[in-house]
Amino acid sequence: MLRYRGVKQALDAVSRLDAFPKVKEEFVQPTRVGGTLSLISRLVILFLIYHEVSYYMDSRLIFTFVPDTDLQSKLKVHIDLTVAMPCKSIGADILDSTNQNVFSFGILQEEDTWFELCPSQRVHFDYMQHHNSYLRNEYHSIAEILYKSDHAVVYSMPERVVIPDRAHDACRIHGVLTLNKVAGNFHITVGKTIHFSRGHIHLNSIFANTQTNFSHRINRFSFGDHTAGIIHPLDGDEKIFDNGQVMMQYFIEVVPTDVEKFYSHSKTYQYTVRENLQLIDIDKGMQGVAGIYFKYDMSALRVLVRQDRDGIAQFIVRLSSIIAGIVVISGLLSKCMHLVGDLCCKRRPSGDAAPLVHELKASN
């Protein structure tokens, strides 16, 4: 019993040290104004807490640029395009600035096909073209939504349903190559190539009388793994040429990109592209080899995309500030309204007494 009495006395001593003394109920007078303000203040508190929790659960993206020092890693490139010439008449080749034949890191498949798409494929390609064009034009306004989503845009051409009753007039070149992180040149020209230890040569003279048409359709041209938020500018690109002697050049700058989310971390690449179309006319002194050229170079900067949000301590402080602020403001409003009510009630009897005195004088 003595031990229990000591604990009880200790609890009583702690209760008397309350930093927020309470007013006894017999000294509290409930009013309609106070009850209304209490109800409104609690609704406002719940509303602000909901939005504060939503803001905390959401996140923001932080973009930073740092020098790219990871020079030993490899560059993966995904290629899937169709050229309006048979595979026997053209050849695809790629070399980097080290003059190394990078086909040792992968092989591109050549598949005979038809350049004209069947109705289902045309609908799919038109949608892909429109969708990718919209993403490129509105990228700055929807970049955060794309990065926060878990869906990476990947276009897959459906199988051909209608088979044309004619010979193949196009070549589909597709595959994945793993390259060095240096500048390079991927090109498609007339004729085949022979590779040597220090370079390669094109056998163009054998195909001098071949009818050329470098109209092409790019289903996919991307670097690195698929990551949400990365838009590939050349996906869905289609070029139709009436003149076969053209040199179509794409100048590509590849930018290494690290995307750090709360539960994942991925390393990929994004790129920008510039186009240049040159007509080859020997009579006018325009020299060159007709074909499609993708000239890529590596950026010296790396983009870091990091998903971030406020700390839990800051979140608790913001919640406490909201609740305390609303309670204090509602208390001040209640006192002001009661003060105004008391002043109005004190003036009202003096205003009513004048007519009463006037009536008494009139009766006399």
Short mmCIF file of C-alpha atoms in Angstrom, two decimals:
data_model
loop_
_atom_site.label_atom_id
_atom_site.label_comp_id
_atom_site.label_asym_id
_atom_site.label_seq_id
_atom_site.Cartn_x
_atom_site.Cartn_y
_atom_site.Cartn_z
CA MET A 1 0.00 0.00 0.00
CA LEU A 2 2.79 2.42 0.81
CA ARG A 3 4.36 1.72 -2.57
CA TYR A 4 1.07 2.37 -4.34
CA ARG A 5 0.55 5.60 -2.37
CA GLY A 6 3.97 6.83 -3.45
CA VAL A 7 3.20 6.18 -7.11
CA LYS A 8 -0.15 7.95 -6.81
CA GLN A 9 1.46 10.97 -5.21
CA ALA A 10 4.02 11.08 -7.99
CA LEU A 11 1.28 11.00 -10.62
CA ASP A 12 -0.56 13.80 -8.84
CA ALA A 13 2.60 15.87 -8.81
CA VAL A 14 3.08 15.32 -12.53
CA SER A 15 -0.54 16.26 -13.26
CA ARG A 16 -0.11 19.54 -11.38
CA LEU A 17 2.82 20.35 -13.69
CA ASP A 18 0.54 20.45 -16.76
CA ALA A 19 1.87 23.08 -19.15
CA PHE A 20 -1.63 23.64 -20.52
CA PRO A 21 -3.97 24.12 -17.56
CA LYS A 22 -7.58 23.24 -18.28
CA VAL A 23 -10.57 25.41 -17.42
CA LYS A 24 -13.14 23.70 -15.26
CA GLU A 25 -16.45 22.92 -16.90
CA GLU A 26 -18.50 25.05 -14.47
CA PHE A 27 -16.61 28.12 -15.68
CA VAL A 28 -17.23 27.39 -19.36
CA GLN A 29 -20.36 28.80 -20.99
CA PRO A 30 -21.25 27.14 -24.34
CA THR A 31 -22.59 29.46 -27.03
CA ARG A 32 -23.85 29.03 -30.56
CA VAL A 33 -21.02 31.15 -31.94
CA GLY A 34 -18.37 29.10 -30.17
CA GLY A 35 -19.93 25.82 -31.23
CA THR A 36 -20.19 26.95 -34.86
CA LEU A 37 -16.59 28.14 -34.92
CA SER A 38 -15.43 24.89 -33.31
CA LEU A 39 -17.22 22.85 -35.96
CA ILE A 40 -15.88 25.01 -38.80
CA SER A 41 -12.34 24.96 -37.40
CA ARG A 42 -12.36 21.16 -37.14
CA LEU A 43 -13.57 20.81 -40.72
CA VAL A 44 -10.86 23.20 -41.90
CA ILE A 45 -8.25 21.23 -39.93
CA LEU A 46 -9.36 17.96 -41.53
CA PHE A 47 -9.31 19.56 -44.99
CA LEU A 48 -5.80 20.97 -44.53
CA ILE A 49 -4.49 17.75 -43.01
CA TYR A 50 -5.78 15.80 -46.02
CA HIS A 51 -4.01 18.12 -48.44
CA GLU A 52 -0.86 18.15 -46.35
CA VAL A 53 -0.74 14.34 -46.30
CA SER A 54 -1.37 14.27 -50.07
CA TYR A 55 1.47 16.74 -50.59
CA TYR A 56 3.79 14.67 -48.41
CA MET A 57 2.93 11.41 -50.19
CA ASP A 58 3.57 13.11 -53.51
CA SER A 59 7.12 13.87 -54.54
CA ARG A 60 9.09 16.30 -56.65
CA LEU A 61 11.83 15.74 -59.18
CA ILE A 62 15.26 17.30 -58.86
CA PHE A 63 17.35 17.59 -62.04
CA THR A 64 21.09 18.05 -61.69
CA PHE A 65 23.98 17.93 -64.16
CA VAL A 66 27.36 16.41 -63.37
CA PRO A 67 30.36 15.50 -65.54
CA ASP A 68 30.15 12.00 -66.98
CA THR A 69 33.19 10.14 -65.69
CA ASP A 70 31.91 6.62 -66.39
CA LEU A 71 33.80 6.07 -69.62
CA GLN A 72 34.22 2.31 -69.35
CA SER A 73 30.55 1.39 -69.51
CA LYS A 74 28.87 0.24 -72.72
CA LEU A 75 26.22 1.90 -74.85
CA LYS A 76 23.27 -0.27 -75.86
CA VAL A 77 21.38 0.79 -78.96
CA HIS A 78 18.03 -0.63 -80.15
CA ILE A 79 17.44 -0.39 -83.91
CA ASP A 80 14.29 -1.28 -85.83
CA LEU A 81 13.71 0.46 -89.16
CA THR A 82 12.46 -0.37 -92.64
CA VAL A 83 14.08 0.87 -95.86
CA ALA A 84 12.19 0.84 -99.19
CA MET A 85 14.83 -1.33 -100.90
CA PRO A 86 15.39 -5.12 -100.91
CA CYS A 87 17.92 -6.47 -98.44
CA LYS A 88 20.15 -7.78 -101.25
CA SER A 89 20.71 -4.22 -102.50
CA ILE A 90 21.67 -2.44 -99.27
CA GLY A 91 24.02 -2.91 -96.38
CA ALA A 92 24.05 -1.62 -92.80
CA ASP A 93 27.28 -0.84 -91.04
CA ILE A 94 28.45 0.96 -87.93
CA LEU A 95 31.87 2.19 -86.83
CA ASP A 96 32.96 4.15 -83.80
CA SER A 97 35.76 6.70 -83.46
CA THR A 98 38.23 3.93 -82.57
CA ASN A 99 37.72 2.43 -86.08
CA GLN A 100 36.58 -0.76 -84.44
CA ASN A 101 33.91 -2.81 -86.14
CA VAL A 102 31.28 -2.83 -83.46
CA PHE A 103 29.31 -5.62 -85.09
CA SER A 104 31.51 -7.82 -82.94
CA PHE A 105 29.21 -6.72 -80.09
CA GLY A 106 26.02 -7.74 -81.87
CA ILE A 107 24.40 -8.49 -85.21
CA LEU A 108 21.59 -6.65 -86.95
CA GLN A 109 19.03 -8.89 -88.59
CA GLU A 110 17.93 -8.15 -92.18
CA GLU A 111 14.41 -9.28 -93.05
CA ASP A 112 12.76 -8.92 -96.48
CA THR A 113 9.35 -7.29 -96.28
CA TRP A 114 7.04 -4.80 -97.98
CA PHE A 115 7.31 -1.08 -97.38
CA GLU A 116 3.58 -0.50 -97.60
CA LEU A 117 1.87 -1.32 -94.32
CA CYS A 118 -1.32 -3.32 -94.02
CA PRO A 119 -4.35 -1.45 -92.55
CA SER A 120 -3.81 -2.65 -88.97
CA GLN A 121 -0.11 -1.77 -89.09
CA ARG A 122 -0.84 1.66 -90.59
CA VAL A 123 -3.30 2.45 -87.79
CA HIS A 124 -0.73 1.38 -85.20
CA PHE A 125 2.08 3.39 -86.81
CA ASP A 126 -0.06 6.52 -87.20
CA TYR A 127 -1.02 6.30 -83.54
CA MET A 128 2.62 5.81 -82.54
CA GLN A 129 3.65 8.78 -84.68
CA HIS A 130 0.94 11.04 -83.24
CA HIS A 131 1.56 9.92 -79.65
CA ASN A 132 5.32 10.37 -79.81
CA SER A 133 4.94 13.76 -81.51
CA TYR A 134 2.60 14.92 -78.74
CA LEU A 135 5.02 13.75 -76.03
CA ARG A 136 7.90 15.61 -77.69
CA ASN A 137 5.93 18.85 -78.03
CA GLU A 138 4.47 18.77 -74.50
CA TYR A 139 7.45 17.18 -72.77
CA HIS A 140 8.32 20.14 -70.54
CA SER A 141 4.80 20.29 -69.09
CA ILE A 142 4.36 16.56 -68.52
CA ALA A 143 7.93 15.48 -67.72
CA GLU A 144 7.23 14.98 -64.00
CA ILE A 145 4.15 12.87 -64.73
CA LEU A 146 6.13 10.68 -67.11
CA TYR A 147 9.03 10.20 -64.70
CA LYS A 148 6.75 9.38 -61.75
CA SER A 149 4.80 6.82 -63.74
CA ASP A 150 5.96 3.22 -63.94
CA HIS A 151 5.08 2.82 -67.61
CA ALA A 152 7.81 3.07 -70.21
CA VAL A 153 6.62 3.86 -73.74
CA VAL A 154 7.49 0.87 -75.94
CA TYR A 155 6.00 0.53 -79.41
CA SER A 156 5.67 -2.94 -80.89
CA MET A 157 4.53 -3.22 -84.50
CA PRO A 158 1.82 -5.90 -84.92
CA GLU A 159 2.23 -8.74 -87.34
CA ARG A 160 1.19 -8.21 -90.95
CA VAL A 161 -2.31 -9.50 -91.64
CA VAL A 162 -2.60 -8.81 -95.39
CA ILE A 163 0.18 -10.38 -97.48
CA PRO A 164 0.77 -8.53 -100.82
CA ASP A 165 0.89 -10.60 -103.99
CA ARG A 166 4.20 -9.22 -105.20
CA ALA A 167 7.91 -9.52 -104.54
CA HIS A 168 9.50 -7.95 -101.48
CA ASP A 169 10.39 -4.33 -102.04
CA ALA A 170 11.76 -3.35 -98.60
CA CYS A 171 14.17 -4.49 -95.93
CA ARG A 172 13.60 -4.44 -92.19
CA ILE A 173 16.83 -3.96 -90.22
CA HIS A 174 16.50 -4.64 -86.50
CA GLY A 175 18.53 -5.78 -83.52
CA VAL A 176 20.44 -4.67 -80.44
CA LEU A 177 24.08 -3.60 -80.42
CA THR A 178 26.34 -2.98 -77.44
CA LEU A 179 28.79 -0.24 -78.34
CA ASN A 180 31.63 1.70 -76.77
CA LYS A 181 30.77 5.07 -75.22
CA VAL A 182 32.45 7.03 -78.00
CA ALA A 183 31.26 8.82 -81.11
CA GLY A 184 30.17 6.60 -83.96
CA ASN A 185 28.39 6.42 -87.28
CA PHE A 186 25.64 3.98 -88.22
CA HIS A 187 24.76 4.11 -91.90
CA ILE A 188 22.77 2.27 -94.53
CA THR A 189 23.99 2.56 -98.12
CA VAL A 190 23.68 0.75 -101.44
CA GLY A 191 25.76 -2.42 -101.62
CA LYS A 192 27.44 -4.62 -99.08
CA THR A 193 30.54 -3.96 -96.96
CA ILE A 194 33.73 -5.85 -96.35
CA HIS A 195 35.33 -5.36 -92.94
CA PHE A 196 39.04 -5.19 -92.18
CA SER A 197 40.95 -4.85 -88.94
CA ARG A 198 41.28 -1.09 -89.42
CA GLY A 199 38.11 -0.24 -91.28
CA HIS A 200 35.81 -1.36 -94.08
CA ILE A 201 34.99 -0.68 -97.71
CA HIS A 202 31.65 -0.41 -99.51
CA LEU A 203 31.09 -2.38 -102.71
CA ASN A 204 28.97 0.30 -104.36
CA SER A 205 30.22 -0.13 -107.92
CA ILE A 206 28.64 -3.56 -108.28
CA PHE A 207 25.22 -2.03 -107.55
CA ALA A 208 25.69 1.06 -109.70
CA ASN A 209 22.65 0.28 -111.87
CA THR A 210 20.38 -0.53 -108.92
CA GLN A 211 17.28 1.61 -108.54
CA THR A 212 17.68 3.41 -105.21
CA ASN A 213 14.97 4.57 -102.84
CA PHE A 214 16.00 5.53 -99.33
CA SER A 215 12.51 6.21 -98.06
CA HIS A 216 12.45 4.75 -94.58
CA ARG A 217 10.30 4.24 -91.53
CA ILE A 218 11.77 4.15 -88.00
CA ASN A 219 9.85 1.95 -85.62
CA ARG A 220 12.43 2.18 -82.88
CA PHE A 221 15.74 3.91 -82.36
CA SER A 222 16.81 4.24 -78.74
CA PHE A 223 19.81 4.01 -76.45
CA GLY A 224 19.89 2.17 -73.15
CA ASP A 225 17.10 0.35 -71.35
CA HIS A 226 13.50 1.46 -71.42
CA THR A 227 12.77 3.83 -68.55
CA ALA A 228 9.66 5.82 -67.68
CA GLY A 229 10.07 9.49 -68.57
CA ILE A 230 12.47 8.99 -71.49
CA ILE A 231 11.15 9.99 -74.91
CA HIS A 232 12.97 8.80 -78.05
CA PRO A 233 12.58 11.49 -80.75
CA LEU A 234 13.08 9.20 -83.76
CA ASP A 235 10.40 6.64 -82.83
CA GLY A 236 7.59 6.93 -85.35
CA ASP A 237 9.60 8.94 -87.87
CA GLU A 238 8.82 8.36 -91.55
CA LYS A 239 10.56 9.88 -94.58
CA ILE A 240 9.33 9.45 -98.15
CA PHE A 241 11.68 10.57 -100.96
CA ASP A 242 10.89 10.96 -104.64
CA ASN A 243 14.57 11.28 -105.54
CA GLY A 244 16.71 8.20 -104.91
CA GLN A 245 20.02 10.09 -104.76
CA VAL A 246 19.67 11.58 -101.29
CA MET A 247 21.86 11.64 -98.22
CA MET A 248 19.69 11.68 -95.09
CA GLN A 249 21.73 12.56 -92.01
CA TYR A 250 20.69 12.39 -88.37
CA PHE A 251 23.05 14.13 -85.92
CA ILE A 252 22.43 12.63 -82.49
CA GLU A 253 23.79 13.73 -79.11
CA VAL A 254 23.45 10.99 -76.50
CA VAL A 255 23.09 12.13 -72.88
CA PRO A 256 23.66 9.60 -70.04
CA THR A 257 20.78 9.74 -67.59
CA ASP A 258 20.43 8.28 -64.09
CA VAL A 259 16.90 8.01 -62.70
CA GLU A 260 16.73 7.53 -58.93
CA LYS A 261 13.29 6.76 -57.53
CA PHE A 262 12.31 5.72 -54.02
CA TYR A 263 12.34 2.02 -54.84
CA SER A 264 14.40 1.77 -58.03
CA HIS A 265 17.53 3.11 -59.68
CA SER A 266 18.15 2.86 -63.41
CA LYS A 267 20.88 4.03 -65.76
CA THR A 268 19.83 4.83 -69.29
CA TYR A 269 20.34 7.35 -72.10
CA GLN A 270 18.29 10.02 -73.80
CA TYR A 271 19.22 11.92 -76.92
CA THR A 272 18.51 14.93 -79.07
CA VAL A 273 18.57 14.82 -82.85
CA ARG A 274 19.02 17.21 -85.77
CA GLU A 275 18.21 16.33 -89.36
CA ASN A 276 19.90 17.30 -92.61
CA LEU A 277 18.74 16.28 -96.09
CA GLN A 278 21.17 16.64 -98.96
CA LEU A 279 20.45 15.89 -102.61
CA ILE A 280 23.39 14.41 -104.49
CA ASP A 281 23.80 16.05 -107.90
CA ILE A 282 27.19 15.52 -109.51
CA ASP A 283 26.46 18.09 -112.22
CA LYS A 284 26.11 20.77 -109.52
CA GLY A 285 29.20 19.62 -107.65
CA MET A 286 27.35 17.93 -104.79
CA GLN A 287 29.41 14.90 -103.84
CA GLY A 288 28.61 12.10 -101.41
CA VAL A 289 27.26 8.60 -101.05
CA ALA A 290 23.49 8.23 -101.02
CA GLY A 291 22.14 6.60 -97.91
CA ILE A 292 20.85 7.03 -94.37
CA TYR A 293 23.38 8.15 -91.76
CA PHE A 294 23.01 8.22 -87.97
CA LYS A 295 25.99 10.12 -86.56
CA TYR A 296 25.98 9.99 -82.77
CA ASP A 297 28.23 11.55 -80.16
CA MET A 298 28.35 11.34 -76.35
CA SER A 299 27.59 14.31 -74.13
CA ALA A 300 30.19 15.30 -71.54
CA LEU A 301 27.46 15.84 -68.93
CA ARG A 302 25.30 13.33 -67.14
CA VAL A 303 21.72 14.11 -66.07
CA LEU A 304 20.65 12.99 -62.58
CA VAL A 305 16.90 12.76 -62.04
CA ARG A 306 16.15 12.24 -58.35
CA GLN A 307 12.77 11.78 -56.71
CA ASP A 308 12.58 13.61 -53.39
CA ARG A 309 10.10 14.61 -50.68
CA ASP A 310 10.14 16.38 -47.29
CA GLY A 311 11.39 14.57 -44.20
CA ILE A 312 9.05 13.07 -41.60
CA ALA A 313 10.14 15.64 -38.99
CA GLN A 314 9.26 18.53 -41.28
CA PHE A 315 5.94 16.86 -42.08
CA ILE A 316 5.05 16.60 -38.36
CA VAL A 317 6.05 20.23 -37.76
CA ARG A 318 3.82 21.37 -40.63
CA LEU A 319 0.88 19.37 -39.30
CA SER A 320 1.35 20.75 -35.79
CA SER A 321 1.56 24.29 -37.12
CA ILE A 322 -1.66 23.86 -39.09
CA ILE A 323 -3.62 22.50 -36.12
CA ALA A 324 -2.27 25.05 -33.64
CA GLY A 325 -2.81 27.95 -36.06
CA ILE A 326 -6.43 27.05 -36.78
CA VAL A 327 -7.18 26.62 -33.05
CA VAL A 328 -5.65 30.00 -32.17
CA ILE A 329 -7.41 31.78 -35.03
CA SER A 330 -10.78 30.25 -34.15
CA GLY A 331 -10.29 31.34 -30.53
CA LEU A 332 -9.53 34.91 -31.59
CA LEU A 333 -12.54 34.98 -33.89
CA SER A 334 -14.76 33.68 -31.08
CA LYS A 335 -13.57 36.42 -28.69
CA CYS A 336 -14.01 39.13 -31.34
CA MET A 337 -17.52 37.99 -32.18
CA HIS A 338 -18.50 37.84 -28.50
CA LEU A 339 -17.05 41.32 -27.97
CA VAL A 340 -19.02 42.68 -30.91
CA GLY A 341 -22.15 40.97 -29.62
CA ASP A 342 -21.72 42.43 -26.14
CA LEU A 343 -21.28 45.95 -27.55
CA CYS A 344 -24.39 45.61 -29.68
CA CYS A 345 -26.41 44.31 -26.72
CA LYS A 346 -25.30 47.24 -24.52
CA ARG A 347 -26.32 49.86 -27.09
CA ARG A 348 -29.70 48.31 -27.86
CA PRO A 349 -31.47 49.19 -24.50
CA SER A 350 -30.47 52.89 -24.71
CA GLY A 351 -31.85 53.03 -28.21
CA ASP A 352 -35.17 51.46 -27.11
CA ALA A 353 -35.59 53.76 -24.08
CA ALA A 354 -36.06 56.95 -26.15
CA PRO A 355 -39.38 55.90 -27.71
CA LEU A 356 -40.63 54.75 -24.27
CA VAL A 357 -39.93 58.16 -22.65
CA HIS A 358 -41.56 59.90 -25.60
CA GLU A 359 -44.69 57.81 -25.17
CA LEU A 360 -44.85 58.63 -21.44
CA LYS A 361 -44.66 62.37 -22.17
CA ALA A 362 -47.39 62.08 -24.72
CA SER A 363 -49.65 60.27 -22.24
CA ASN A 364 -49.19 62.95 -19.64
#
